[in-house]
mmCIF file of C-alpha atoms in Angstrom:
data_model
loop_
_atom_site.group_PDB
_atom_site.id
_atom_site.type_symbol
_atom_site.label_atom_id
_atom_site.label_comp_id
_atom_site.label_asym_id
_atom_site.label_seq_id
_atom_site.Cartn_x
_atom_site.Cartn_y
_atom_site.Cartn_z
ATOM 1 C CA MET A 4 -0.144 -0.143 -0.181
ATOM 2 C CA ALA A 5 1.147 3.494 -0.936
ATOM 3 C CA THR A 6 1.259 6.572 1.198
ATOM 4 C CA VAL A 7 -0.460 9.439 -1.259
ATOM 5 C CA ALA A 8 0.643 12.969 -0.687
ATOM 6 C CA LEU A 9 -2.534 15.062 -2.695
ATOM 7 C CA PHE A 10 -1.691 18.921 -3.671
ATOM 8 C CA CYS A 11 -4.596 21.403 -4.927
ATOM 9 C CA LEU A 12 -5.792 24.827 -5.763
ATOM 10 C CA SER A 13 -8.135 24.140 -2.586
ATOM 11 C CA ARG A 14 -9.262 27.607 -2.447
ATOM 12 C CA SER A 15 -11.044 26.862 -4.915
ATOM 13 C CA LEU A 16 -14.297 24.024 -4.208
ATOM 14 C CA ALA A 17 -13.859 22.503 -7.440
ATOM 15 C CA HIS A 18 -10.495 21.248 -6.764
ATOM 16 C CA ALA A 19 -10.965 20.652 -3.377
ATOM 17 C CA SER A 20 -13.422 18.303 -3.954
ATOM 18 C CA ARG A 21 -12.017 16.350 -6.672
ATOM 19 C CA VAL A 22 -8.982 15.584 -4.798
ATOM 20 C CA VAL A 23 -11.522 14.620 -1.336
ATOM 21 C CA ALA A 24 -13.038 12.197 -3.815
ATOM 22 C CA VAL A 25 -9.586 10.729 -5.244
ATOM 23 C CA ALA A 26 -8.831 10.326 -1.522
ATOM 24 C CA ARG A 27 -11.689 8.748 -0.336
ATOM 25 C CA ARG A 28 -11.413 6.043 -2.986
ATOM 26 C CA LEU A 29 -7.887 5.826 -2.349
ATOM 27 C CA THR A 30 -8.378 5.292 1.612
ATOM 28 C CA ALA A 31 -10.972 2.704 1.171
ATOM 29 C CA ALA A 32 -8.854 0.587 -0.913
ATOM 30 C CA GLY A 33 -5.724 0.440 1.570
ATOM 31 C CA HIS A 34 -3.421 3.481 0.903
ATOM 32 C CA THR A 35 -2.831 5.882 2.993
ATOM 33 C CA CYS A 36 -3.924 9.583 2.086
ATOM 34 C CA VAL A 37 -2.295 13.032 3.021
ATOM 35 C CA LEU A 38 -4.553 16.385 2.024
ATOM 36 C CA HIS A 39 -2.082 18.938 1.795
ATOM 37 C CA GLY A 40 -3.856 22.676 1.446
ATOM 38 C CA ALA A 41 -5.435 25.595 2.504
ATOM 39 C CA PRO A 42 -7.856 25.624 5.370
ATOM 40 C CA GLY A 43 -11.826 25.828 4.504
ATOM 41 C CA TRP A 44 -13.074 23.624 1.583
ATOM 42 C CA LEU A 45 -11.096 20.710 2.528
ATOM 43 C CA THR A 46 -11.954 20.863 6.162
ATOM 44 C CA HIS A 47 -15.684 21.461 5.080
ATOM 45 C CA PRO A 48 -18.107 18.879 7.039
ATOM 46 C CA MET A 49 -19.120 17.844 4.091
ATOM 47 C CA LEU A 50 -15.906 16.953 2.023
ATOM 48 C CA GLN A 51 -14.583 15.128 5.418
ATOM 49 C CA CYS A 52 -13.244 11.637 4.865
ATOM 50 C CA ALA A 53 -12.611 9.336 7.503
ATOM 51 C CA GLY A 54 -8.765 7.992 7.685
ATOM 52 C CA VAL A 55 -7.872 10.766 5.624
ATOM 53 C CA SER A 56 -5.100 13.563 7.083
ATOM 54 C CA VAL A 57 -5.279 16.921 6.471
ATOM 55 C CA VAL A 58 -2.174 19.158 6.316
ATOM 56 C CA VAL A 59 -2.528 23.109 6.250
ATOM 57 C CA HIS A 60 -0.311 24.387 3.427
ATOM 58 C CA ASP A 61 0.397 27.806 2.316
ATOM 59 C CA GLU A 62 -1.354 28.757 -1.171
ATOM 60 C CA PRO A 63 -1.377 31.541 -2.822
ATOM 61 C CA ASP A 64 -4.422 33.913 -2.903
ATOM 62 C CA MET A 65 -6.707 32.986 -5.251
ATOM 63 C CA ASP A 66 -6.919 36.702 -7.202
ATOM 64 C CA ASP A 67 -3.606 36.628 -7.990
ATOM 65 C CA VAL A 68 -3.705 32.762 -9.497
ATOM 66 C CA LEU A 69 -6.529 34.237 -11.480
ATOM 67 C CA ALA A 70 -5.115 37.756 -12.139
ATOM 68 C CA PRO A 71 -3.924 36.446 -15.903
ATOM 69 C CA SER A 72 -6.885 34.885 -16.637
ATOM 70 C CA ARG A 73 -8.584 38.381 -15.998
ATOM 71 C CA GLY A 74 -6.186 40.918 -17.694
ATOM 72 C CA LYS A 75 -4.712 41.710 -14.611
ATOM 73 C CA ARG A 76 -0.319 41.560 -13.046
ATOM 74 C CA PRO A 77 -0.470 38.482 -10.709
ATOM 75 C CA GLY A 78 0.726 39.455 -7.436
ATOM 76 C CA GLY A 79 4.287 39.234 -7.290
ATOM 77 C CA ASN A 80 7.170 38.222 -9.420
ATOM 78 C CA PRO A 81 6.281 34.619 -11.241
ATOM 79 C CA ALA A 82 9.552 33.128 -10.434
ATOM 80 C CA GLN A 83 9.545 34.086 -6.974
ATOM 81 C CA VAL A 84 6.246 32.704 -6.139
ATOM 82 C CA LEU A 85 7.059 29.524 -8.109
ATOM 83 C CA ALA A 86 9.968 28.964 -6.154
ATOM 84 C CA ARG A 87 8.726 29.412 -2.677
ATOM 85 C CA ALA A 88 5.842 27.029 -3.210
ATOM 86 C CA LEU A 89 8.417 24.273 -4.600
ATOM 87 C CA THR A 90 10.204 24.555 -1.327
ATOM 88 C CA ALA A 91 7.365 24.366 0.554
ATOM 89 C CA ASP A 92 5.911 21.499 -1.355
ATOM 90 C CA ARG A 93 9.233 19.712 -1.090
ATOM 91 C CA THR A 94 9.029 19.926 1.979
ATOM 92 C CA ALA A 95 5.596 18.310 2.401
ATOM 93 C CA ILE A 96 6.301 15.283 0.408
ATOM 94 C CA ILE A 97 9.160 14.712 2.510
ATOM 95 C CA GLN A 98 7.556 15.514 5.602
ATOM 96 C CA SER A 99 4.225 13.261 4.969
ATOM 97 C CA GLY A 100 7.051 10.291 3.846
ATOM 98 C CA SER A 101 4.627 10.120 0.697
ATOM 99 C CA SER A 102 5.973 7.688 -1.836
ATOM 100 C CA VAL A 103 3.198 8.294 -4.389
ATOM 101 C CA VAL A 104 2.133 12.264 -5.065
ATOM 102 C CA ILE A 105 -1.150 13.476 -7.140
ATOM 103 C CA VAL A 106 -1.551 17.149 -8.160
ATOM 104 C CA ASP A 107 -4.768 18.758 -9.343
ATOM 105 C CA ASN A 108 -3.432 21.942 -11.053
ATOM 106 C CA ARG A 109 -1.171 22.924 -8.245
ATOM 107 C CA ARG A 110 1.934 22.272 -10.350
ATOM 108 C CA SER A 111 4.495 23.467 -8.348
ATOM 109 C CA ALA A 112 3.718 20.159 -6.146
ATOM 110 C CA GLY A 113 4.526 18.082 -8.995
ATOM 111 C CA LEU A 114 7.508 19.449 -10.027
ATOM 112 C CA ALA A 115 9.042 18.807 -6.368
ATOM 113 C CA ALA A 116 8.072 15.010 -6.677
ATOM 114 C CA GLU A 117 10.017 15.245 -10.075
ATOM 115 C CA ALA A 118 12.422 16.712 -8.492
ATOM 116 C CA LEU A 119 12.467 14.458 -5.008
ATOM 117 C CA GLY A 120 12.411 11.404 -7.928
ATOM 118 C CA ILE A 121 8.476 10.511 -7.053
ATOM 119 C CA PRO A 122 5.849 9.105 -9.681
ATOM 120 C CA TRP A 123 3.069 11.457 -9.556
ATOM 121 C CA LEU A 124 -0.205 12.015 -11.072
ATOM 122 C CA SER A 125 -1.549 15.241 -12.483
ATOM 123 C CA LEU A 126 -5.412 15.959 -12.799
ATOM 124 C CA THR A 127 -6.007 18.297 -15.104
ATOM 125 C CA GLY A 128 -8.995 19.730 -17.449
ATOM 126 C CA ALA A 129 -8.287 19.602 -21.461
ATOM 127 C CA LEU A 130 -8.525 23.784 -21.684
ATOM 128 C CA LEU A 131 -5.309 24.082 -19.747
ATOM 129 C CA LEU A 132 -2.896 21.588 -22.758
ATOM 130 C CA GLY A 133 -2.671 24.125 -24.786
ATOM 131 C CA PRO A 134 -2.466 22.778 -28.366
ATOM 132 C CA HIS A 135 -3.984 19.343 -26.875
ATOM 133 C CA CYS A 136 -6.546 21.194 -26.584
ATOM 134 C CA ALA A 137 -8.885 20.644 -29.878
ATOM 135 C CA LEU A 138 -11.846 23.187 -28.582
ATOM 136 C CA ALA A 139 -12.472 25.558 -31.347
ATOM 137 C CA PRO A 140 -15.209 28.652 -31.315
ATOM 138 C CA THR A 141 -14.813 31.236 -33.784
ATOM 139 C CA ALA A 142 -12.789 34.414 -33.305
ATOM 140 C CA ALA A 143 -15.772 36.482 -33.021
ATOM 141 C CA ASP A 144 -17.074 34.348 -30.211
ATOM 142 C CA VAL A 145 -13.285 34.137 -28.318
ATOM 143 C CA ALA A 146 -13.829 38.120 -28.927
ATOM 144 C CA ARG A 147 -17.177 38.733 -27.700
ATOM 145 C CA VAL A 148 -16.708 36.416 -24.643
ATOM 146 C CA CYS A 149 -13.240 36.296 -23.538
ATOM 147 C CA GLY A 150 -12.280 40.185 -24.209
ATOM 148 C CA PRO A 151 -14.732 41.354 -21.504
ATOM 149 C CA VAL A 152 -13.020 38.631 -18.778
ATOM 150 C CA LEU A 153 -9.664 40.294 -19.757
ATOM 151 C CA GLY A 154 -10.880 43.949 -19.395
ATOM 152 C CA ILE A 155 -10.700 44.585 -23.350
ATOM 153 C CA ALA A 156 -13.904 45.156 -25.482
ATOM 154 C CA ALA A 157 -14.950 42.900 -28.467
ATOM 155 C CA ALA A 158 -14.263 45.035 -30.656
ATOM 156 C CA ASP A 159 -11.168 46.039 -29.483
ATOM 157 C CA MET A 160 -9.911 42.220 -28.880
ATOM 158 C CA ARG A 161 -10.817 41.899 -32.902
ATOM 159 C CA GLN A 162 -7.669 43.847 -33.451
ATOM 160 C CA TRP A 163 -5.590 42.288 -31.033
ATOM 161 C CA GLY A 164 -2.805 39.829 -31.628
ATOM 162 C CA ARG A 165 -3.296 36.482 -33.796
ATOM 163 C CA LEU A 166 -7.373 37.710 -33.897
ATOM 164 C CA ALA A 167 -6.714 40.557 -35.988
ATOM 165 C CA SER A 168 -5.636 38.899 -39.122
ATOM 166 C CA LEU A 169 -8.256 36.449 -38.928
ATOM 167 C CA GLU A 170 -12.014 36.251 -40.287
ATOM 168 C CA ASP A 171 -14.994 36.371 -37.857
ATOM 169 C CA ALA A 172 -15.814 32.399 -38.926
ATOM 170 C CA ALA A 173 -12.877 31.427 -38.165
ATOM 171 C CA PRO A 174 -11.875 28.538 -35.686
ATOM 172 C CA VAL A 175 -9.515 29.886 -32.985
ATOM 173 C CA GLY A 176 -7.801 27.315 -30.568
ATOM 174 C CA PRO A 177 -5.468 27.053 -27.757
ATOM 175 C CA GLN A 178 -1.977 28.032 -28.249
ATOM 176 C CA ALA A 179 0.949 27.060 -26.244
ATOM 177 C CA VAL A 180 2.277 29.791 -24.523
ATOM 178 C CA PRO A 181 6.303 29.635 -23.159
ATOM 179 C CA LEU A 182 7.537 29.899 -20.160
ATOM 180 C CA SER A 183 10.119 32.787 -19.434
ATOM 181 C CA PRO A 184 13.501 31.923 -19.481
ATOM 182 C CA SER A 185 13.660 32.465 -15.147
ATOM 183 C CA LEU A 186 10.860 29.739 -14.901
ATOM 184 C CA ARG A 187 12.377 27.401 -17.418
ATOM 185 C CA GLN A 188 15.883 28.362 -15.580
ATOM 186 C CA LEU A 189 14.233 27.607 -11.884
ATOM 187 C CA ILE A 190 12.468 24.511 -12.759
ATOM 188 C CA ALA A 191 16.054 23.165 -14.253
ATOM 189 C CA ASP A 192 17.838 24.070 -10.962
ATOM 190 C CA HIS A 193 15.046 22.452 -8.605
ATOM 191 C CA GLY A 194 15.834 19.506 -10.461
ATOM 192 C CA ALA A 195 12.653 18.088 -12.532
ATOM 193 C CA ARG A 196 12.581 18.162 -16.104
ATOM 194 C CA SER A 197 13.315 20.432 -18.238
ATOM 195 C CA ARG A 198 9.582 22.607 -20.316
ATOM 196 C CA SER A 199 9.627 24.865 -23.264
ATOM 197 C CA PHE A 200 5.695 25.702 -22.311
ATOM 198 C CA ALA A 201 2.922 26.512 -19.867
ATOM 199 C CA HIS A 202 0.714 23.374 -20.399
ATOM 200 C CA GLU A 203 3.480 21.110 -20.171
ATOM 201 C CA LEU A 204 3.605 22.341 -16.434
ATOM 202 C CA CYS A 205 0.008 20.002 -16.396
ATOM 203 C CA ILE A 206 1.818 16.693 -17.652
ATOM 204 C CA GLY A 207 3.051 14.305 -14.881
ATOM 205 C CA ASP A 208 4.352 11.016 -14.984
ATOM 206 C CA HIS A 209 0.620 9.894 -15.753
ATOM 207 C CA THR A 210 -2.035 12.922 -16.859
ATOM 208 C CA LEU A 211 -5.946 12.384 -16.041
ATOM 209 C CA VAL A 212 -7.941 14.940 -18.218
ATOM 210 C CA LEU A 213 -10.848 15.234 -15.975
ATOM 211 C CA ASP A 214 -13.317 17.011 -19.113
ATOM 212 C CA SER A 215 -15.595 14.981 -21.152
ATOM 213 C CA HIS A 216 -14.333 14.747 -24.685
ATOM 214 C CA ALA A 217 -18.010 15.021 -26.220
ATOM 215 C CA LEU A 218 -17.861 18.250 -24.468
ATOM 216 C CA VAL A 219 -14.151 19.806 -24.592
ATOM 217 C CA PRO A 220 -12.011 17.769 -27.138
ATOM 218 C CA THR A 221 -8.716 17.022 -27.450
ATOM 219 C CA GLN A 222 -5.888 16.113 -29.752
ATOM 220 C CA ASP A 223 -2.344 14.540 -30.528
ATOM 221 C CA LEU A 224 -1.942 13.818 -26.787
ATOM 222 C CA PRO A 225 1.371 12.651 -25.662
ATOM 223 C CA LEU A 226 1.915 9.101 -24.154
ATOM 224 C CA GLY A 227 0.388 9.227 -20.458
ATOM 225 C CA VAL A 228 -2.345 11.414 -21.047
ATOM 226 C CA ASP A 229 -5.685 9.843 -20.811
ATOM 227 C CA VAL A 230 -9.185 11.744 -20.814
ATOM 228 C CA VAL A 231 -11.126 10.063 -18.393
ATOM 229 C CA GLY A 232 -13.926 12.514 -17.472
ATOM 230 C CA PRO A 233 -14.789 14.497 -14.925
ATOM 231 C CA ILE A 234 -15.603 13.825 -10.966
ATOM 232 C CA LEU A 235 -18.615 14.498 -10.021
ATOM 233 C CA ALA A 236 -19.351 16.077 -6.309
ATOM 234 C CA SER A 237 -21.789 13.687 -4.820
ATOM 235 C CA GLY A 238 -23.349 14.471 -1.443
ATOM 236 C CA GLY A 239 -24.416 17.739 0.048
ATOM 237 C CA HIS A 240 -27.507 19.424 1.485
ATOM 238 C CA ARG A 241 -31.223 18.689 0.053
ATOM 239 C CA PRO A 242 -33.354 21.245 0.406
ATOM 240 C CA ASP A 243 -37.256 21.134 -0.191
ATOM 241 C CA LEU A 244 -38.262 21.350 -3.645
ATOM 242 C CA PRO A 245 -42.192 21.707 -3.702
ATOM 243 C CA ASP A 246 -43.263 21.702 -7.574
ATOM 244 C CA VAL A 247 -43.645 25.862 -8.574
ATOM 245 C CA ALA A 248 -46.015 27.367 -10.830
ATOM 246 C CA GLY A 249 -43.539 28.524 -13.269
ATOM 247 C CA ALA A 250 -39.842 27.930 -13.914
ATOM 248 C CA ARG A 251 -37.160 27.532 -11.360
ATOM 249 C CA VAL A 252 -33.198 28.200 -12.038
ATOM 250 C CA TRP A 253 -30.269 27.333 -9.900
ATOM 251 C CA LEU A 254 -27.897 30.320 -9.810
ATOM 252 C CA THR A 255 -24.659 30.142 -8.318
ATOM 253 C CA ALA A 256 -21.398 31.798 -8.914
ATOM 254 C CA GLY A 257 -19.362 28.938 -7.116
ATOM 255 C CA ALA A 258 -16.171 29.930 -5.314
ATOM 256 C CA THR A 259 -14.642 32.026 -8.187
ATOM 257 C CA GLY A 260 -17.946 33.723 -10.042
ATOM 258 C CA ASP A 261 -18.963 37.149 -9.358
ATOM 259 C CA ALA A 262 -20.484 37.172 -6.169
ATOM 260 C CA ASP A 263 -22.597 40.406 -6.297
ATOM 261 C CA LEU A 264 -24.001 40.013 -9.976
ATOM 262 C CA VAL A 265 -25.287 36.841 -8.982
ATOM 263 C CA PRO A 266 -28.053 38.270 -6.381
ATOM 264 C CA VAL A 267 -28.995 41.162 -9.092
ATOM 265 C CA LEU A 268 -30.124 38.698 -11.115
ATOM 266 C CA LYS A 269 -31.774 36.527 -8.176
ATOM 267 C CA ARG A 270 -34.109 39.999 -7.521
ATOM 268 C CA HIS A 271 -34.775 40.266 -10.343
ATOM 269 C CA LEU A 272 -36.034 37.122 -11.522
ATOM 270 C CA GLU A 273 -37.971 36.259 -8.251
ATOM 271 C CA ARG A 274 -39.942 39.549 -9.192
ATOM 272 C CA TRP A 275 -41.173 38.628 -12.747
ATOM 273 C CA GLY A 276 -42.146 35.256 -10.893
ATOM 274 C CA ILE A 277 -39.143 32.469 -11.509
ATOM 275 C CA SER A 278 -38.360 30.440 -8.737
ATOM 276 C CA VAL A 279 -34.303 30.614 -7.554
ATOM 277 C CA LEU A 280 -32.384 28.854 -5.996
ATOM 278 C CA HIS A 281 -28.860 30.410 -5.157
ATOM 279 C CA SER A 282 -26.196 28.637 -3.976
ATOM 280 C CA GLY A 283 -21.964 29.882 -3.570
ATOM 281 C CA ALA A 284 -20.284 32.545 -3.681
ATOM 282 C CA GLY A 285 -22.714 35.543 -2.370
ATOM 283 C CA ALA A 286 -25.370 32.841 -1.147
ATOM 284 C CA ALA A 287 -26.738 33.462 1.922
ATOM 285 C CA THR A 288 -26.114 30.471 3.468
ATOM 286 C CA PRO A 289 -23.202 28.663 1.485
ATOM 287 C CA HIS A 290 -24.534 25.637 1.423
ATOM 288 C CA LEU A 291 -22.488 22.542 -0.315
ATOM 289 C CA LEU A 292 -26.211 21.341 -2.342
ATOM 290 C CA ASP A 293 -26.429 17.912 -3.582
ATOM 291 C CA LEU A 294 -26.652 17.985 -7.607
ATOM 292 C CA ASP A 295 -27.865 15.237 -8.428
ATOM 293 C CA HIS A 296 -30.946 16.160 -5.812
ATOM 294 C CA VAL A 297 -31.439 19.638 -6.928
ATOM 295 C CA LEU A 298 -30.758 19.225 -10.778
ATOM 296 C CA PRO A 299 -33.486 17.112 -12.186
ATOM 297 C CA HIS A 300 -35.928 20.095 -10.995
ATOM 298 C CA VAL A 301 -34.274 23.136 -12.755
ATOM 299 C CA ASP A 302 -35.233 24.289 -15.765
ATOM 300 C CA LEU A 303 -31.836 26.324 -16.155
ATOM 301 C CA VAL A 304 -28.397 26.921 -14.295
ATOM 302 C CA ILE A 305 -27.267 30.440 -14.385
ATOM 303 C CA CYS A 306 -23.295 29.597 -13.194
ATOM 304 C CA HIS A 307 -20.223 31.106 -13.475
ATOM 305 C CA GLY A 308 -19.117 28.289 -16.015
ATOM 306 C CA GLY A 309 -16.755 26.230 -14.014
ATOM 307 C CA SER A 310 -16.008 23.438 -15.588
ATOM 308 C CA ALA A 311 -17.458 20.999 -12.408
ATOM 309 C CA THR A 312 -20.926 23.291 -12.440
ATOM 310 C CA VAL A 313 -20.554 23.043 -16.502
ATOM 311 C CA HIS A 314 -20.199 19.267 -16.259
ATOM 312 C CA HIS A 315 -23.265 18.604 -13.828
ATOM 313 C CA ALA A 316 -25.429 20.583 -15.507
ATOM 314 C CA ILE A 317 -24.979 18.698 -18.826
ATOM 315 C CA ALA A 318 -25.061 15.289 -16.946
ATOM 316 C CA HIS A 319 -28.334 15.883 -16.161
ATOM 317 C CA GLY A 320 -29.406 17.857 -19.639
ATOM 318 C CA ARG A 321 -29.907 20.765 -17.780
ATOM 319 C CA PRO A 322 -29.391 24.011 -20.548
ATOM 320 C CA ILE A 323 -26.760 26.526 -18.779
ATOM 321 C CA LEU A 324 -26.038 30.236 -18.600
ATOM 322 C CA ALA A 325 -22.756 30.473 -18.505
ATOM 323 C CA LEU A 326 -21.232 34.371 -16.546
ATOM 324 C CA PRO A 327 -17.360 33.492 -16.939
ATOM 325 C CA THR A 328 -15.290 35.951 -14.944
ATOM 326 C CA HIS A 329 -11.624 34.422 -16.251
ATOM 327 C CA LEU A 330 -10.563 32.968 -19.348
ATOM 328 C CA GLU A 331 -10.281 29.011 -18.671
ATOM 329 C CA GLN A 332 -14.240 29.750 -17.420
ATOM 330 C CA ALA A 333 -14.698 31.889 -20.451
ATOM 331 C CA MET A 334 -13.562 29.145 -22.538
ATOM 332 C CA MET A 335 -15.601 26.477 -21.184
ATOM 333 C CA ALA A 336 -18.601 28.983 -21.465
ATOM 334 C CA LEU A 337 -17.879 28.817 -25.177
ATOM 335 C CA ALA A 338 -17.874 24.828 -25.373
ATOM 336 C CA VAL A 339 -21.420 25.097 -23.734
ATOM 337 C CA GLU A 340 -22.393 27.147 -26.938
ATOM 338 C CA CYS A 341 -20.206 24.965 -29.465
ATOM 339 C CA ILE A 342 -22.583 21.788 -28.589
ATOM 340 C CA GLY A 343 -25.893 23.710 -27.882
ATOM 341 C CA ALA A 344 -25.839 22.972 -24.321
ATOM 342 C CA GLY A 345 -26.472 27.302 -23.872
ATOM 343 C CA ARG A 346 -25.328 30.241 -24.011
ATOM 344 C CA ALA A 347 -22.207 32.298 -22.706
ATOM 345 C CA LEU A 348 -21.890 36.052 -21.538
ATOM 346 C CA PRO A 349 -19.493 37.629 -19.881
ATOM 347 C CA ALA A 350 -20.054 38.166 -16.080
ATOM 348 C CA PRO A 351 -18.432 42.065 -16.912
ATOM 349 C CA THR A 352 -20.682 42.500 -19.260
ATOM 350 C CA ALA A 353 -23.179 41.288 -17.000
ATOM 351 C CA ARG A 354 -22.321 43.448 -14.252
ATOM 352 C CA LEU A 355 -22.261 46.582 -16.704
ATOM 353 C CA GLU A 356 -25.565 44.932 -18.190
ATOM 354 C CA PRO A 357 -27.889 42.834 -16.236
ATOM 355 C CA VAL A 358 -30.661 43.769 -18.479
ATOM 356 C CA ALA A 359 -28.531 41.710 -21.299
ATOM 357 C CA ALA A 360 -28.152 38.291 -18.988
ATOM 358 C CA LEU A 361 -31.900 38.542 -17.864
ATOM 359 C CA ALA A 362 -33.220 38.508 -21.117
ATOM 360 C CA LEU A 363 -31.227 35.977 -22.168
ATOM 361 C CA ALA A 364 -32.159 34.158 -19.208
ATOM 362 C CA THR A 365 -36.013 34.662 -19.933
ATOM 363 C CA ALA A 366 -35.488 33.717 -23.454
ATOM 364 C CA MET A 367 -33.833 30.482 -22.903
ATOM 365 C CA LEU A 368 -36.917 29.663 -20.272
ATOM 366 C CA SER A 369 -39.450 30.646 -22.672
ATOM 367 C CA LYS A 370 -38.543 28.958 -25.537
ATOM 368 C CA PRO A 371 -35.938 25.902 -24.563
ATOM 369 C CA PRO A 372 -33.842 24.106 -27.251
ATOM 370 C CA ALA A 373 -35.863 21.162 -28.674
ATOM 371 C CA HIS A 374 -33.002 19.072 -27.844
ATOM 372 C CA THR A 375 -31.009 20.057 -24.711
ATOM 373 C CA ALA A 376 -27.095 18.546 -25.012
ATOM 374 C CA HIS A 377 -27.173 16.041 -22.325
ATOM 375 C CA ILE A 378 -23.606 13.712 -22.006
ATOM 376 C CA PRO A 379 -23.676 10.595 -19.261
ATOM 377 C CA ILE A 380 -20.927 11.058 -17.305
ATOM 378 C CA ASP A 381 -19.150 7.481 -16.112
ATOM 379 C CA ARG A 382 -18.545 8.547 -12.729
ATOM 380 C CA ASN A 383 -16.085 5.910 -11.727
ATOM 381 C CA ARG A 384 -13.949 6.002 -14.561
ATOM 382 C CA PRO A 385 -11.540 8.904 -13.096
ATOM 383 C CA LEU A 386 -11.307 7.400 -9.580
ATOM 384 C CA ASP A 387 -11.108 3.953 -11.214
ATOM 385 C CA ALA A 388 -7.757 5.098 -13.360
ATOM 386 C CA ALA A 389 -6.448 7.315 -10.438
ATOM 387 C CA LEU A 390 -6.337 3.920 -8.061
ATOM 388 C CA SER A 391 -5.231 1.824 -10.505
ATOM 389 C CA TRP A 392 -2.297 4.107 -11.433
ATOM 390 C CA VAL A 393 -1.162 3.922 -7.814
ATOM 391 C CA ASP A 394 -1.624 0.506 -7.184
ATOM 392 C CA ALA A 395 0.622 0.557 -10.118
ATOM 393 C CA GLN A 396 3.260 2.174 -8.328
ATOM 394 C CA THR A 397 3.249 -0.101 -5.160
#
């Protein structure tokens, strides 16, 4: 049996719930698991797991992590931030006595494990794999949805970078982003294998892509990278859901959405006689909802475009109005549009023009799609894949 150290950006509910689900599966199979992250979601009563240790571990602020994908300067020098994280993660791995490491997008932990000669499993999303992601919305749609989350008006975005040379209908997919020379040197100095591009930091000794290929397709995947589908959280609060005369909406900002925008929409929707179930950032009571209980009873999901929320909604065939606040959410929102599962409106645009979000919501409720996108999810597959890989290391 192995001792497994699990790292994630645990201030994100989606990332915390994923590593907890993996730890539960590994623990049930007899492995010893140690979770590392900021206190909060990892210690939430609904995510706690008997027999799994939680070690409080320093994490960067989520606003700093997401700053570049919101068109802002990151807090601190990136090389210095990574150097501190590498040192902290290396110490944590050694102190835990782990023989295996699992990393959910805390890239420094994978580098630290590699430098120590410890095998590591990467849990990541297709959108973070750069040129290996085959999602290709049109240039016009990228400008419309991604521009505002980067602080760039859609019209200005069309004149920016590679978009300037493309027709509106031309497909645009994620590209390889070079690492700076200082980051490349830092990685080499710590004894990890060399990388040239940012997406390579998401590729471990083995990598599980936690997206449905039907929603976010991939291409030319390197050896050892497998698409296994999402890890969907189970359990949580089960609110009373009496029958209502009109429509019911689930409104959520997750952990990283626009907490100020969502209550505004809730107020207006309720004035129009629409029943609203509200959770996530900005909610009066931050319950973790049992979505398998809730989603069959709603007619529309209005959300931030987070991967976990979107996959859960599509698993239940619920249409989505996505209001993204950063680039990864914006691309997920475009993926939703590409398969006809809903609509995308950047949160900054919705904040300036809430009537636009309300108009989209009411239009989707009054004329739902004839064939709502529904992607069956094999919930055991990613957990079984993680367990099989850990078993193979022992």
